[in-house]
């Protein structure tokens, strides 16, 4: 297993280009199962989660190719309907095949995704929504078996805002008979991107960026060719890197509006931000000010930046409180950050961070995707050497993070395991 070795305490400078958004691409990849033919996606990063989804699609019979940030998916012979345990257990987002398979093939067999490092993650909202659209579902031997003759439009109110359940249900409803009304849906930009892609395929979805979507079923969808949106979480991670290391850096190819909640907190923390339509320059403060955060669905502060922001707060001039209402147990990074001399205590699910003057390098272990990013950030700011093991987690969601950081002047290297 590869490791990162970071010699921290160096200032960063220059520009970094943000890659395409992993969480936007994953559902769009499965949406191609609703079509027959070749779709092409540009600005697709080289990530393990995308390779894993490509694998799932190949198992279903699609042809998938990837080169030069371009992903081609040909679903002409995607005739199978089972996503096996071996793949789904490695990547929860494989559940995204459920809606498209049901809508297109009238049946789906998908291994039940297990828990993961960030806590229990049920799929009841996905299953309830498919049933509301007329699917018969039984869960046995660890598999979700779903079947229908024809999905039928329905009124569905999600009990909780869920990105995954919104995406899956949309992909099922687009080919359902008549109209589906979805209430309390997720408004994340990745959902907006999915709506745009489905509409380009010929679907009829109205209400983008609101909590109520109206889907008028159509009989057929066609392949598309599109450029994928930039990754707001990667953008946020690099901005935090600038703030944390006291560096003036610029991120390019980003959509500032997608991370407004983070930008507001960075300004509260004393940073100066200079924005253009697609770039953000960050000027760090002399000393970071403490800022409390509570994660909520978009447009509020994203859970996927909670760990990174906590790292920033470890060097703040005072106390901050951090709570994740989306995944309350997403706190595995706390014990690792403490190895670097961060002062963090837990009051139930709330992390109380007392800012310290400096962090010191140590050996730590990556536990999940965003926690690993938080450790890389901490290593960049810490004095001395930080060694991060199990970095396969970070390769799931960040395309060559070490190369991008090296370009900014960081002393980070990958050691092959
Ligand atoms: C997606 C993102 C993930 C992000 C999360 C929240 C992808 C591939 N992943 O995950 O990076 O952290 O959104 O922004 O896009 N829930 C239920 N029942 C369900 C489904 C969800 O109770 O059937 C709960 C979850 O446990 C969680 C909340 O709803 O508390 C939100 O989760 P959800 O938005 O569904 O997360 P994912 O789509 O899995």
Coordinates of C-alpha atoms and ligand atoms in Angstrom, one line a residue:
X1 CA 0.0 0.0 0.0
X2 CA 1.3 3.4 -1.0
X3 CA 2.2 6.1 1.5
X4 CA 2.6 9.9 1.4
X5 CA 5.7 11.4 3.1
X6 CA 5.3 15.1 3.7
X7 CA 7.9 17.5 4.9
X8 CA 5.6 20.2 6.2
X9 CA 5.8 23.8 7.0
X10 CA 6.5 25.0 3.4
X11 CA 4.6 27.9 1.9
X12 CA 2.7 27.1 -1.3
X13 CA 2.2 29.4 -4.2
X14 CA 0.8 29.5 -7.7
X15 CA -2.2 28.0 -9.5
X16 CA -3.9 24.7 -9.4
X17 CA -6.5 23.4 -11.8
X18 CA -9.5 21.7 -10.4
X19 CA -10.6 18.4 -12.0
X20 CA -14.0 17.1 -12.9
X21 CA -16.4 16.2 -10.1
X22 CA -16.3 12.6 -9.0
X23 CA -19.8 12.8 -7.4
X24 CA -21.3 14.3 -10.5
X25 CA -19.8 11.7 -12.9
X26 CA -20.7 8.6 -10.9
X27 CA -24.6 8.9 -11.3
X28 CA -24.2 10.2 -14.9
X29 CA -22.2 7.1 -15.7
X30 CA -25.1 4.9 -14.6
X31 CA -27.6 7.1 -16.3
X32 CA -26.1 5.9 -19.6
X33 CA -27.8 2.5 -18.8
X34 CA -31.0 4.3 -19.7
X35 CA -29.8 4.7 -23.3
X36 CA -28.5 2.5 -26.0
X37 CA -25.3 3.7 -27.7
X38 CA -22.2 5.6 -27.1
X39 CA -22.0 8.6 -24.7
X40 CA -18.8 10.7 -24.3
X41 CA -17.8 12.6 -21.2
X42 CA -15.0 15.1 -21.0
X43 CA -13.1 16.5 -18.0
X44 CA -13.3 13.2 -16.2
X45 CA -10.5 12.7 -13.6
X46 CA -8.5 9.5 -13.2
X47 CA -9.9 8.2 -9.9
X48 CA -10.4 4.8 -8.4
X49 CA -14.1 5.3 -7.8
X50 CA -14.6 6.1 -11.5
X51 CA -12.6 3.0 -12.5
X52 CA -14.7 1.0 -10.1
X53 CA -18.0 2.3 -11.6
X54 CA -16.5 1.5 -15.0
X55 CA -16.1 -2.0 -13.8
X56 CA -19.7 -2.2 -12.6
X57 CA -20.9 -1.0 -16.0
X58 CA -18.7 -3.6 -17.8
X59 CA -20.1 -6.4 -15.7
X60 CA -23.5 -5.2 -16.9
X61 CA -22.3 -5.5 -20.5
X62 CA -21.3 -1.9 -21.4
X63 CA -18.0 -1.1 -23.1
X64 CA -16.1 1.6 -21.2
X65 CA -12.9 3.3 -22.3
X66 CA -10.9 6.1 -20.6
X67 CA -8.1 8.2 -22.0
X68 CA -7.0 11.8 -21.7
X69 CA -9.7 12.7 -19.2
X70 CA -12.3 11.4 -21.7
X71 CA -14.7 8.6 -20.8
X72 CA -16.6 6.7 -23.4
X73 CA -19.5 4.4 -22.4
X74 CA -21.2 2.3 -25.0
X75 CA -24.3 0.7 -23.6
X76 CA -25.4 -1.0 -26.9
X77 CA -24.9 -4.5 -25.3
X78 CA -25.5 -3.6 -21.7
X79 CA -27.9 -6.6 -21.3
X80 CA -27.3 -7.8 -17.7
X81 CA -28.9 -6.6 -14.6
X82 CA -26.8 -7.7 -11.6
X83 CA -24.3 -5.6 -9.6
X84 CA -22.4 -8.2 -7.5
X85 CA -21.2 -8.0 -3.9
X86 CA -17.6 -8.0 -5.0
X87 CA -18.1 -4.5 -6.6
X88 CA -20.8 -2.9 -4.6
X89 CA -19.0 -3.7 -1.3
X90 CA -16.0 -1.7 -2.6
X91 CA -18.0 1.3 -3.7
X92 CA -21.4 2.3 -2.2
X93 CA -22.3 4.5 -5.2
X94 CA -22.8 1.2 -7.2
X95 CA -26.3 1.4 -5.8
X96 CA -26.9 4.0 -8.6
X97 CA -27.5 1.2 -11.1
X98 CA -30.7 0.3 -9.3
X99 CA -32.9 3.1 -10.7
X100 CA -31.7 2.9 -14.3
X101 CA -31.8 -0.9 -14.5
X102 CA -35.4 -1.0 -13.2
X103 CA -36.5 1.7 -15.6
X104 CA -34.8 0.2 -18.7
X105 CA -34.8 -3.5 -18.0
X106 CA -37.7 -3.9 -15.6
X107 CA -35.4 -5.8 -13.2
X108 CA -32.3 -5.3 -11.1
X109 CA -30.3 -7.3 -8.6
X110 CA -27.9 -5.2 -6.6
X111 CA -25.8 -6.3 -3.7
X112 CA -26.8 -4.5 -0.5
X113 CA -24.2 -1.8 0.2
X114 CA -22.7 -2.3 3.7
X115 CA -21.7 0.4 6.2
X116 CA -18.4 2.3 5.7
X117 CA -15.8 4.2 7.7
X118 CA -18.1 7.2 8.1
X119 CA -20.9 5.3 9.8
X120 CA -24.1 3.3 9.0
X121 CA -25.4 4.3 5.6
X122 CA -28.9 2.9 5.0
X123 CA -30.6 2.7 1.5
X124 CA -34.2 2.6 2.7
X125 CA -35.0 5.9 1.0
X126 CA -33.8 4.4 -2.4
X127 CA -35.9 1.2 -1.9
X128 CA -39.0 3.0 -0.7
X129 CA -38.9 5.3 -3.7
X130 CA -38.6 2.4 -6.2
X131 CA -41.6 0.7 -4.5
X132 CA -43.6 4.0 -4.7
X133 CA -42.9 3.9 -8.5
X134 CA -44.4 0.4 -8.6
X135 CA -41.4 -1.9 -8.3
X136 CA -41.6 -5.0 -6.3
X137 CA -38.6 -5.3 -4.0
X138 CA -37.3 -8.1 -1.8
X139 CA -34.0 -8.1 0.1
X140 CA -32.6 -11.6 0.6
X141 CA -29.2 -13.2 0.9
X142 CA -27.6 -9.7 0.9
X143 CA -29.1 -8.6 -2.4
X144 CA -31.8 -6.1 -3.4
X145 CA -34.0 -7.9 -6.0
X146 CA -36.2 -5.5 -7.8
X147 CA -38.7 -6.0 -10.6
X148 CA -41.5 -4.2 -12.4
X149 CA -43.5 -4.5 -15.6
X150 CA -43.5 -0.7 -16.1
X151 CA -42.7 2.0 -13.5
X152 CA -45.5 4.4 -12.9
X153 CA -45.3 8.1 -11.9
X154 CA -46.0 8.8 -8.2
X155 CA -45.8 11.5 -5.5
X156 CA -42.8 10.8 -3.3
X157 CA -41.7 12.9 -0.3
X158 CA -38.3 12.0 1.0
X159 CA -38.2 11.8 4.8
X160 CA -34.6 13.0 4.7
X161 CA -32.6 14.9 2.1
X162 CA -30.5 12.3 0.3
X163 CA -28.3 12.9 -2.7
X164 CA -28.1 9.2 -3.6
X165 CA -31.9 8.6 -3.2
X166 CA -32.7 11.7 -5.2
X167 CA -30.4 10.6 -8.1
X168 CA -31.5 7.0 -8.1
X169 CA -35.2 8.0 -8.1
X170 CA -34.8 10.5 -10.8
X171 CA -33.1 7.9 -13.0
X172 CA -36.0 5.6 -12.5
X173 CA -38.7 8.2 -12.9
X174 CA -37.5 9.5 -16.3
X175 CA -38.9 6.4 -18.1
X176 CA -41.9 5.9 -15.8
X177 CA -45.5 6.3 -17.1
X178 CA -47.0 9.7 -16.5
X179 CA -45.7 12.3 -14.0
X180 CA -43.6 11.9 -10.8
X181 CA -43.5 14.6 -8.2
X182 CA -40.5 14.4 -5.9
X183 CA -40.5 16.5 -2.7
X184 CA -37.7 17.3 -0.3
X185 CA -35.0 16.4 -2.8
X186 CA -31.3 17.1 -2.6
X187 CA -30.3 20.4 -4.3
X188 CA -26.6 19.6 -4.5
X189 CA -24.9 20.9 -7.7
X190 CA -24.2 17.2 -8.7
X191 CA -28.0 16.7 -8.8
X192 CA -28.4 19.7 -11.0
X193 CA -25.7 18.3 -13.3
X194 CA -27.6 14.9 -13.4
X195 CA -30.8 16.7 -14.3
X196 CA -29.1 18.6 -17.1
X197 CA -27.6 15.4 -18.4
X198 CA -30.9 13.5 -18.2
X199 CA -32.7 16.3 -19.9
X200 CA -30.0 16.3 -22.6
X201 CA -30.7 12.6 -23.1
X202 CA -34.3 13.5 -23.8
X203 CA -35.9 13.4 -20.3
X204 CA -38.3 16.0 -19.0
X205 CA -37.4 17.1 -15.5
X206 CA -38.4 20.5 -14.2
X207 CA -37.6 22.3 -10.9
X208 CA -33.7 22.1 -10.9
X209 CA -32.2 23.7 -7.8
X210 CA -35.4 23.6 -5.9
X211 CA -36.8 21.0 -3.4
X212 CA -39.6 19.9 -5.7
X213 CA -38.9 18.1 -9.0
X214 CA -41.5 17.3 -11.6
X215 CA -40.6 14.4 -13.9
X216 CA -42.8 13.7 -16.9
X217 CA -42.0 10.2 -18.1
X218 CA -40.7 9.7 -21.7
X219 CA -40.5 6.5 -23.6
X220 CA -36.8 6.6 -24.7
X221 CA -33.5 8.4 -23.9
X222 CA -30.5 8.8 -26.2
X223 CA -26.7 9.0 -25.6
X224 CA -25.0 12.3 -25.0
X225 CA -21.7 14.1 -25.2
X226 CA -20.9 16.5 -22.3
X227 CA -18.2 18.2 -20.4
X228 CA -18.4 17.4 -16.6
X229 CA -18.5 20.1 -14.0
X230 CA -15.6 20.8 -11.7
X231 CA -15.2 19.2 -8.3
X232 CA -16.3 21.6 -5.5
X233 CA -14.8 19.4 -2.8
X234 CA -11.4 19.3 -4.4
X235 CA -11.7 23.1 -4.9
X236 CA -12.5 23.5 -1.2
X237 CA -9.7 21.2 -0.1
X238 CA -7.1 23.3 -2.0
X239 CA -8.5 26.6 -0.7
X240 CA -8.1 25.2 2.9
X241 CA -4.6 24.1 2.0
X242 CA -3.8 27.8 1.2
X243 CA -5.4 29.1 4.4
X244 CA -3.7 26.5 6.6
X245 CA -0.2 26.9 5.2
X246 CA -0.4 30.7 5.2
X247 CA -0.1 30.7 1.4
X248 CA -1.5 32.8 -1.4
X249 CA -2.7 30.4 -4.1
X250 CA -5.3 30.5 -6.9
X251 CA -7.6 27.7 -7.9
X252 CA -8.8 27.6 -11.5
X253 CA -11.6 25.8 -13.3
X254 CA -14.0 26.0 -10.4
X255 CA -17.5 27.3 -9.8
X256 CA -17.3 29.6 -6.7
X257 CA -21.0 29.6 -6.2
X258 CA -20.9 25.8 -5.5
X259 CA -18.8 26.4 -2.4
X260 CA -20.3 29.6 -1.1
X261 CA -20.8 28.1 2.4
X262 CA -17.1 27.4 2.6
X263 CA -16.1 30.8 1.2
X264 CA -18.2 32.5 3.8
X265 CA -16.5 30.5 6.6
X266 CA -13.0 31.2 5.1
X267 CA -13.8 34.9 5.2
X268 CA -14.9 34.6 8.8
X269 CA -11.6 32.9 9.5
X270 CA -9.8 36.0 8.3
X271 CA -9.0 35.0 4.7
X272 CA -9.3 37.4 1.8
X273 CA -10.8 35.9 -1.4
X274 CA -10.5 37.3 -4.9
X275 CA -13.1 35.8 -7.2
X276 CA -13.6 35.7 -10.9
X277 CA -16.2 33.6 -12.7
X278 CA -14.0 30.5 -12.6
X279 CA -11.1 31.2 -10.3
X280 CA -10.6 31.9 -6.6
X281 CA -7.5 33.4 -5.2
X282 CA -7.0 33.1 -1.4
X283 CA -4.9 35.4 0.7
X284 CA -4.4 33.9 4.2
X285 CA -4.7 35.9 7.4
X286 CA -1.7 36.4 9.8
X287 CA -3.5 34.1 12.3
X288 CA -6.6 32.0 11.5
X289 CA -9.7 33.0 13.5
X290 CA -11.9 30.3 15.0
X291 CA -15.2 29.5 13.2
X292 CA -17.9 27.0 14.2
X293 CA -19.5 24.8 11.5
X294 CA -22.5 22.5 11.4
X295 CA -22.9 20.5 8.2
X296 CA -26.3 20.3 6.5
X297 CA -27.5 19.5 2.9
X298 CA -26.6 22.0 0.1
X299 CA -26.4 25.0 0.1
X300 CA -25.2 24.7 3.7
X301 CA -21.7 23.6 4.7
X302 CA -20.9 20.2 3.1
X303 CA -20.1 17.1 5.1
X304 CA -17.4 16.3 2.5
X305 CA -15.4 19.4 3.7
X306 CA -15.9 18.9 7.4
X307 CA -12.7 17.0 8.1
X308 CA -10.6 19.4 6.1
X309 CA -12.2 22.5 7.8
X310 CA -11.5 20.8 11.2
X311 CA -7.8 20.6 10.2
X312 CA -7.9 24.4 9.5
X313 CA -9.4 25.0 12.9
X314 CA -6.6 23.1 14.7
X315 CA -4.4 26.2 14.0
X316 CA -7.0 28.8 14.8
X317 CA -6.5 31.5 17.4
X318 CA -9.2 30.1 19.8
X319 CA -11.9 27.5 20.2
X320 CA -14.3 26.2 17.5
X321 CA -17.1 23.7 17.5
X322 CA -17.7 21.3 14.6
X323 CA -20.8 19.1 14.1
X324 CA -21.7 16.9 11.2
X325 CA -25.5 16.4 11.1
X326 CA -25.3 14.4 7.8
X327 CA -22.9 11.7 9.1
X328 CA -22.7 12.3 12.9
X329 CA -20.0 9.6 13.3
X330 CA -17.7 11.1 10.6
X331 CA -15.0 11.8 13.1
X332 CA -12.3 9.2 12.4
X333 CA -9.8 12.0 11.6
X334 CA -10.0 13.4 15.1
X335 CA -7.7 10.7 16.7
X336 CA -5.3 11.0 13.8
X337 CA -5.1 14.8 13.9
X338 CA -4.4 14.5 17.7
X339 CA -1.2 12.5 16.8
X340 CA 0.0 15.7 15.1
X341 CA -0.6 17.5 18.4
X342 CA -4.0 19.0 17.5
X343 CA -6.1 19.7 20.6
X344 CA -9.6 18.2 19.9
X345 CA -12.1 16.8 22.3
X346 CA -15.5 15.2 21.7
X347 CA -18.7 16.1 23.4
X348 CA -21.0 13.4 22.1
X349 CA -21.0 14.2 18.3
X350 CA -19.5 17.7 18.6
X351 CA -15.8 18.2 18.1
X352 CA -14.3 21.0 20.2
X353 CA -11.1 22.2 18.6
X354 CA -8.8 24.4 20.7
X355 CA -6.4 26.0 18.2
X356 CA -2.7 25.4 18.8
X357 CA 0.3 27.4 17.6
X358 CA 1.7 24.6 15.5
X359 CA 1.2 21.0 14.5
X360 CA 4.1 18.5 14.5
X361 CA 4.7 15.8 12.0
X362 CA 3.8 12.2 12.9
X363 CA 2.8 8.8 11.4
X364 CA -0.9 8.7 10.7
X365 CA -3.3 6.5 8.9
X366 CA -5.9 7.5 6.3
X367 CA -9.4 6.1 7.3
X368 CA -11.7 7.3 4.6
X369 CA -11.6 9.6 1.5
X370 CA -12.1 13.0 3.1
X371 CA -10.3 12.2 6.3
X372 CA -7.2 11.4 4.2
X373 CA -7.5 14.8 2.6
X374 CA -7.6 16.3 6.1
X375 CA -4.4 14.5 7.0
X376 CA -2.6 15.6 3.9
X377 CA -3.6 19.2 4.8
X378 CA -2.4 18.7 8.4
X379 CA 0.9 17.2 7.1
X380 CA 1.5 20.3 4.9
X381 CA 1.1 22.6 7.8
X382 CA 2.9 20.5 10.4
X383 CA 6.6 21.0 11.3
X384 CA 8.7 18.0 10.3
X385 CA 7.8 14.8 8.6
X386 CA 4.3 13.3 8.4
X387 CA 3.8 9.8 7.0
X388 CA 0.3 8.9 5.9
X389 CA -0.4 5.3 5.2
X390 CA -3.4 3.7 3.4
X391 CA -3.6 6.5 0.9
X392 CA -5.6 4.4 -1.5
X393 CA -8.6 6.2 0.2
X394 CA -7.4 9.5 -1.3
X395 CA -6.9 8.0 -4.8
X396 CA -10.7 7.3 -4.8
X397 CA -11.5 10.9 -5.0
X398 CA -8.4 13.2 -5.7
X399 CA -6.7 13.0 -9.1
X400 CA -2.9 13.1 -8.5
X401 CA -3.2 15.2 -5.4
X402 CA 0.6 15.0 -4.7
X403 CA 1.4 16.2 -8.2
X404 CA -0.9 19.2 -7.9
X405 CA 0.6 20.0 -4.4
X406 CA 4.2 19.6 -5.7
X407 CA 3.4 22.1 -8.4
X408 CA 2.3 24.5 -5.7
X409 CA 5.7 23.9 -4.0
X410 CA 4.8 21.3 -1.4
X411 CA 7.3 18.8 -0.3
X412 CA 5.2 15.6 -0.7
X413 CA 6.1 12.3 -2.2
X414 CA 4.4 9.0 -2.8
X415 CA 6.3 6.0 -1.7
X416 CA 5.1 2.8 -3.4
X417 CA 4.1 0.1 -1.0
Ligands
LIG1 C1 -23.5 11.5 -1.3 C2 -22.0 11.7 -1.7 C3 -21.1 11.8 -0.4 C4 -21.7 12.9 0.5 C5 -23.2 12.7 0.8 C6 -23.8 13.8 1.6 C7 -21.8 10.6 -3.8 C8 -21.3 9.4 -4.5 N1 -21.6 10.6 -2.5 O1 -23.5 10.3 -0.6 O2 -19.8 12.1 -0.9 O3 -21.0 12.8 1.7 O4 -23.9 12.6 -0.5 O5 -23.6 15.0 0.9 O6 -22.3 11.5 -4.4 N2 -29.8 8.2 4.3 C9 -30.8 7.4 4.8 N3 -31.4 6.5 4.0 C10 -31.0 6.3 2.7 C11 -30.0 7.2 2.1 C12 -29.5 8.1 3.0 O7 -31.1 7.5 6.0 O8 -31.6 5.5 2.0 C13 -29.2 9.2 5.2 C14 -27.7 9.0 5.3 O9 -27.3 8.1 6.3 C15 -27.2 10.4 5.6 C16 -28.2 11.3 4.8 O10 -29.3 10.5 4.5 O11 -27.4 10.7 7.0 C17 -27.6 11.8 3.6 O12 -27.0 10.8 2.8 P1 -27.0 10.8 1.2 O13 -27.2 12.2 0.8 O14 -27.9 9.8 0.7 O15 -25.5 10.4 0.9 P2 -24.9 9.6 -0.3 O16 -25.8 9.8 -1.5 O17 -24.7 8.2 0.1

